[in-house]
XYZ file of C-alpha atoms in Angstrom:
389
model
C 73.430 117.255 119.564
C 74.185 119.419 116.545
C 76.938 117.919 114.376
C 77.337 121.285 112.665
C 78.726 122.698 115.898
C 81.593 120.196 116.044
C 85.192 120.994 115.188
C 86.639 117.627 114.137
C 90.121 116.275 113.462
C 90.407 112.990 111.575
C 93.715 111.157 111.899
C 94.513 109.291 108.699
C 93.785 110.075 105.066
C 92.984 106.515 104.064
C 89.671 104.952 103.147
C 88.125 105.055 106.610
C 89.420 108.517 107.455
C 88.298 110.161 104.241
C 84.880 108.515 104.283
C 84.350 109.624 107.870
C 85.436 113.149 106.942
C 82.890 113.227 104.107
C 80.107 112.070 106.423
C 80.926 114.669 109.078
C 81.461 117.565 106.684
C 78.260 116.920 104.766
C 76.454 117.085 108.117
C 77.928 120.532 108.663
C 80.896 119.874 110.947
C 84.245 121.574 110.444
C 86.636 118.766 109.493
C 90.397 118.622 109.115
C 92.142 115.419 108.008
C 95.742 114.911 109.121
C 97.715 112.529 106.892
C 101.365 111.793 107.603
C 102.266 111.063 103.976
C 103.634 114.122 102.137
C 101.320 113.473 99.200
C 98.583 111.138 98.030
C 100.374 108.614 95.814
C 99.971 105.164 94.309
C 100.493 103.548 97.708
C 99.005 100.109 98.173
C 97.609 97.627 95.719
C 94.289 95.943 95.082
C 91.175 95.932 97.242
C 87.945 93.996 97.047
C 84.898 96.141 97.705
C 82.073 93.758 98.488
C 78.364 94.711 98.491
C 78.349 95.704 102.173
C 81.069 98.282 101.508
C 79.692 99.348 98.151
C 76.332 100.393 99.630
C 78.144 103.072 101.627
C 79.800 104.497 98.514
C 76.479 104.359 96.686
C 74.733 106.206 99.517
C 77.414 108.910 99.344
C 76.860 109.296 95.597
C 80.189 107.705 94.728
C 78.983 104.384 93.343
C 79.281 105.433 89.698
C 82.796 106.761 90.273
C 83.862 103.428 91.747
C 82.283 101.457 88.917
C 84.222 103.571 86.399
C 87.558 102.892 88.129
C 87.144 99.233 89.046
C 86.512 95.782 87.630
C 83.129 94.381 88.578
C 83.806 90.867 89.820
C 81.735 88.040 88.376
C 83.211 84.988 90.079
C 85.816 83.512 92.385
C 87.679 80.486 91.040
C 89.300 78.152 93.576
C 92.092 76.076 92.059
C 94.541 73.469 93.271
C 98.088 74.821 93.400
C 98.951 72.844 90.260
C 96.144 74.653 88.431
C 93.233 72.201 88.490
C 89.871 73.898 88.929
C 88.144 72.986 92.206
C 85.022 75.165 92.281
C 83.773 78.414 90.790
C 81.682 80.713 92.988
C 79.202 82.931 91.157
C 79.239 86.430 92.658
C 75.968 87.227 90.880
C 74.311 85.123 93.583
C 75.248 87.659 96.241
C 72.461 89.811 97.746
C 73.820 92.738 95.703
C 75.784 92.231 92.516
C 78.197 95.106 93.130
C 81.440 93.308 94.002
C 84.422 95.280 92.722
C 88.180 94.880 92.350
C 89.829 98.290 92.643
C 93.286 99.750 93.120
C 93.495 101.336 96.557
C 94.917 104.556 95.075
C 91.885 104.895 92.788
C 89.426 104.552 95.677
C 91.425 106.992 97.809
C 91.416 109.478 94.911
C 87.611 109.195 94.617
C 87.203 109.798 98.334
C 89.765 112.619 98.401
C 87.966 114.438 95.567
C 84.605 114.051 97.343
C 86.074 115.240 100.646
C 87.587 118.359 99.108
C 84.369 119.074 97.233
C 82.502 118.905 100.540
C 84.872 121.406 102.141
C 87.116 119.081 104.149
C 90.587 120.458 104.877
C 93.272 117.847 104.111
C 96.684 118.505 105.657
C 99.471 116.314 104.253
C 102.802 115.666 105.943
C 101.327 115.967 109.439
C 102.216 113.135 111.823
C 100.233 112.805 115.048
C 102.475 111.647 117.901
C 99.860 111.470 120.657
C 96.225 112.110 121.468
C 94.898 113.383 124.796
C 91.213 112.645 125.496
C 89.178 115.137 127.495
C 86.443 117.775 127.298
C 88.584 119.475 124.640
C 90.722 116.640 123.195
C 94.161 117.487 121.876
C 96.417 116.136 119.143
C 100.176 116.632 119.469
C 102.049 116.677 116.160
C 105.605 115.623 115.404
C 106.741 119.259 115.238
C 105.521 119.791 118.809
C 102.449 121.825 117.964
C 99.150 120.989 119.654
C 95.705 121.090 118.081
C 92.435 121.437 120.021
C 89.059 120.262 118.790
C 85.728 118.799 119.878
C 86.178 115.350 118.327
C 89.209 113.319 117.268
C 88.521 110.382 114.952
C 91.378 107.896 115.085
C 91.360 106.353 111.624
C 95.142 106.053 111.796
C 95.459 102.359 111.148
C 97.293 99.463 112.700
C 99.714 101.506 114.811
C 97.137 104.061 115.893
C 98.151 106.669 118.460
C 94.457 107.169 119.201
C 94.017 103.472 120.023
C 97.029 103.643 122.319
C 95.562 106.652 124.118
C 92.337 104.771 124.814
C 93.592 101.210 125.339
C 97.294 101.378 126.123
C 99.738 99.124 124.321
C 99.380 95.398 123.697
C 101.586 92.896 121.940
C 100.150 91.456 118.725
C 100.156 87.724 118.066
C 102.245 86.531 115.115
C 100.047 84.180 113.067
C 103.052 82.290 111.624
C 102.092 83.569 108.200
C 103.938 85.927 105.878
C 102.381 87.651 102.879
C 103.682 89.243 99.695
C 101.826 91.851 97.663
C 102.522 92.879 94.068
C 100.843 94.498 91.085
C 101.783 93.299 87.604
C 100.859 94.467 84.093
C 98.020 92.667 82.342
C 96.727 92.685 78.773
C 93.145 91.801 79.596
C 91.637 89.357 82.056
C 88.358 87.747 83.010
C 86.555 89.668 85.780
C 87.196 87.029 88.395
C 89.392 86.388 91.389
C 91.470 83.225 91.440
C 92.812 81.423 94.499
C 95.570 78.821 94.062
C 95.522 76.574 97.152
C 98.720 74.736 98.067
C 100.398 73.024 101.021
C 100.983 75.723 103.656
C 100.563 78.442 100.997
C 98.055 80.147 98.749
C 98.047 82.774 96.013
C 95.190 85.204 95.298
C 94.948 87.229 92.095
C 92.381 89.476 90.425
C 92.331 92.179 87.720
C 92.474 95.931 88.289
C 91.918 99.045 86.177
C 89.884 97.539 83.393
C 92.110 94.477 83.198
C 95.280 96.487 82.502
C 96.800 95.437 85.831
C 96.591 92.442 88.125
C 96.838 92.245 91.895
C 98.755 89.392 93.545
C 98.735 88.428 97.214
C 100.727 85.364 98.223
C 100.734 83.862 101.715
C 103.047 81.284 103.271
C 102.999 79.648 106.690
C 106.344 79.910 108.452
C 107.676 80.072 111.993
C 110.117 82.924 111.363
C 109.135 86.327 112.742
C 108.857 89.228 110.318
C 108.368 92.908 110.910
C 104.773 94.084 110.865
C 104.879 96.262 107.775
C 103.319 96.026 104.346
C 105.810 98.476 102.852
C 108.986 96.386 103.308
C 110.364 95.418 99.902
C 111.502 91.888 99.112
C 113.326 90.237 96.238
C 110.885 88.871 93.616
C 113.157 85.836 93.285
C 112.424 84.993 96.911
C 108.704 84.999 96.159
C 109.177 82.855 93.060
C 111.291 80.402 95.035
C 108.673 79.986 97.768
C 106.019 79.142 95.173
C 108.327 77.286 92.800
C 106.285 74.062 92.843
C 103.045 75.773 91.823
C 101.634 75.087 88.364
C 102.298 76.886 85.105
C 99.463 79.423 85.409
C 100.624 80.595 88.818
C 104.265 80.660 87.721
C 103.398 82.760 84.681
C 101.954 85.377 87.021
C 104.899 85.277 89.409
C 107.375 85.559 86.543
C 105.936 89.019 85.802
C 106.589 90.379 89.291
C 109.227 93.122 89.219
C 108.586 94.699 92.636
C 107.075 93.060 95.689
C 106.338 94.023 99.290
C 106.375 91.577 102.169
C 104.826 91.752 105.606
C 104.210 89.509 108.581
C 100.594 88.822 109.480
C 99.780 89.573 113.097
C 96.563 89.041 115.009
C 95.381 92.022 117.047
C 92.430 92.001 119.381
C 89.424 94.186 118.727
C 89.910 97.265 120.912
C 87.976 97.030 124.162
C 87.425 100.786 124.327
C 86.505 102.672 121.149
C 85.827 106.094 122.636
C 86.758 108.315 125.543
C 86.707 112.055 126.129
C 85.959 113.152 122.570
C 88.263 110.567 120.936
C 86.815 107.717 118.870
C 88.349 104.887 116.824
C 87.418 103.632 113.362
C 88.698 101.023 110.898
C 91.943 99.195 111.617
C 92.600 101.417 114.625
C 89.636 99.737 116.324
C 89.671 96.281 114.762
C 92.636 95.223 112.598
C 91.667 92.223 110.498
C 93.658 89.654 108.588
C 93.160 89.711 104.800
C 91.506 86.300 104.449
C 87.970 87.651 103.980
C 89.007 90.859 102.145
C 86.971 92.940 104.597
C 89.401 95.550 105.957
C 88.331 98.365 103.637
C 84.678 97.342 103.804
C 84.624 97.430 107.601
C 86.203 100.909 107.489
C 83.459 102.092 105.113
C 80.781 100.628 107.385
C 82.373 102.273 110.441
C 82.424 105.683 108.785
C 78.745 105.575 107.914
C 77.763 104.192 111.306
C 79.721 106.888 113.151
C 78.141 109.646 111.084
C 74.662 108.254 111.673
C 75.158 107.869 115.435
C 76.512 111.404 115.744
C 73.435 112.676 113.961
C 71.071 110.696 116.204
C 72.793 111.143 119.572
C 71.540 113.512 122.234
C 75.104 114.117 123.408
C 78.556 113.355 122.030
C 79.123 110.680 124.662
C 75.786 109.014 123.905
C 76.498 109.066 120.167
C 79.933 107.484 120.535
C 78.592 104.812 122.885
C 75.837 103.978 120.404
C 78.442 103.711 117.647
C 80.539 101.167 119.544
C 77.429 99.193 120.495
C 76.332 99.129 116.857
C 79.657 97.962 115.491
C 81.426 95.843 118.108
C 79.797 92.424 117.715
C 79.759 92.611 113.916
C 83.410 93.526 113.484
C 84.508 90.965 116.062
C 82.681 88.249 114.132
C 84.279 89.371 110.847
C 87.751 89.507 112.429
C 87.323 86.023 113.907
C 86.052 84.619 110.599
C 89.023 86.049 108.701
C 91.417 84.632 111.281
C 89.967 81.135 110.863
C 89.774 81.189 107.078
C 93.404 80.739 105.957
C 93.790 77.093 106.941
C 91.168 76.110 104.349
C 93.584 77.137 101.602
C 96.701 75.558 103.175
C 95.838 71.873 103.610
C 99.086 69.915 103.340
C 98.157 66.237 103.935
C 97.367 64.980 100.397
C 94.406 62.704 101.276
C 92.822 65.432 103.404
C 93.357 68.070 100.711
C 91.878 65.750 98.050
C 88.825 65.034 100.213
C 88.280 68.724 101.005
C 88.561 69.717 97.349
C 86.179 66.928 96.351
C 83.646 68.214 98.891
C 83.973 71.715 97.426
C 83.375 70.379 93.905
C 80.281 68.465 94.986
C 78.961 71.423 96.953
C 79.528 73.741 94.011
C 77.698 71.388 91.657
C 74.758 70.502 93.901
C 74.327 73.620 96.040
C 75.948 76.587 94.245
C 73.745 79.091 96.044
C 74.685 77.743 99.451
C 78.396 77.936 98.646
C 78.134 81.688 98.166
C 75.274 82.229 100.601
C 77.252 81.076 103.649
C 78.597 84.623 103.875
C 75.335 86.476 103.315
C 75.667 87.800 106.871
C 78.728 89.731 105.684
C 77.833 90.727 102.144
C 74.109 91.243 102.677
C 74.546 93.647 105.582
C 73.485 97.220 104.781
C 74.762 99.730 107.332
C 72.858 102.489 105.513
C 69.448 100.846 106.049
C 67.159 102.599 108.483
C 66.421 99.398 110.439
C 70.048 98.487 111.199
């Protein structure tokens, strides 16, 4: 199959969509990205790009651009909610030292610039309402117009119309956890992530943009149902009240929050069907993941590279898309399951159990520091760009 003969539409101008567009266009395909937002703005907050995602950017020649716009992480510090240090994880022990904290808007800008330079057409303010698989798949836009192409890539996120076309609708499972996201000003910070672990709650923070900003993500267990949106605004006083018993260091960060978004955390299954009739899924459209391993953006980067490779190697479009799902399915399911199981470790509420768990972490960090970080080598050490994958 000749990729250069394909006329492709990519739904979604986020990280996965733009990276996929770059891969396809550089292989010669005609590519149009449809993004429903009227313009590329400072939407979103911080991301962690771990080595398995960074290798994709490096392979695309964008590694230096990311390094210039991000903070290279050196460690992760786990702390008790009152502020006591539990264990420090050295990120230099990872298989590749490129672990970066970056503002989502900065990464999207890097990818947008590379896509335009490659000749990708980016159409803003275009909302896809439905996708029809078939020999010549179609995309129906909000204004009623219909677009034909050879390949539709559904990189349109959590509420993907492409996923619905392939898998129908399914009700997500509310995890009984609610999260807040904020970015605050900073005057300089160590290049490390910090996690404050409290009863039924935790707070994650790390620097952005050379230490001039700081990302905050706070999570609380609760039974109350919340809408599934990360753009809903909340009152910063509500956030401060929920974490009012945290220690001084955490409170100092929360006191600087002027604007905060809140969203309910829902568990979605990995899509059973990733492709049909010239329509294929990527990123959150195929496998939404909870944020507790910081792998959403990295999985989207891996997907984009894998899809481009399979299209280049496949004898037919159908064979290429089948190979892509086979290559990715087990890995993303394992990552999604790991993220889903990870939150409870930060939320221990029974004091003796929490004390014992934190003591075990301290001992493990002192006696086996490499093992503490190395337990996730299967995630961070994976290189989707390697020829033997």
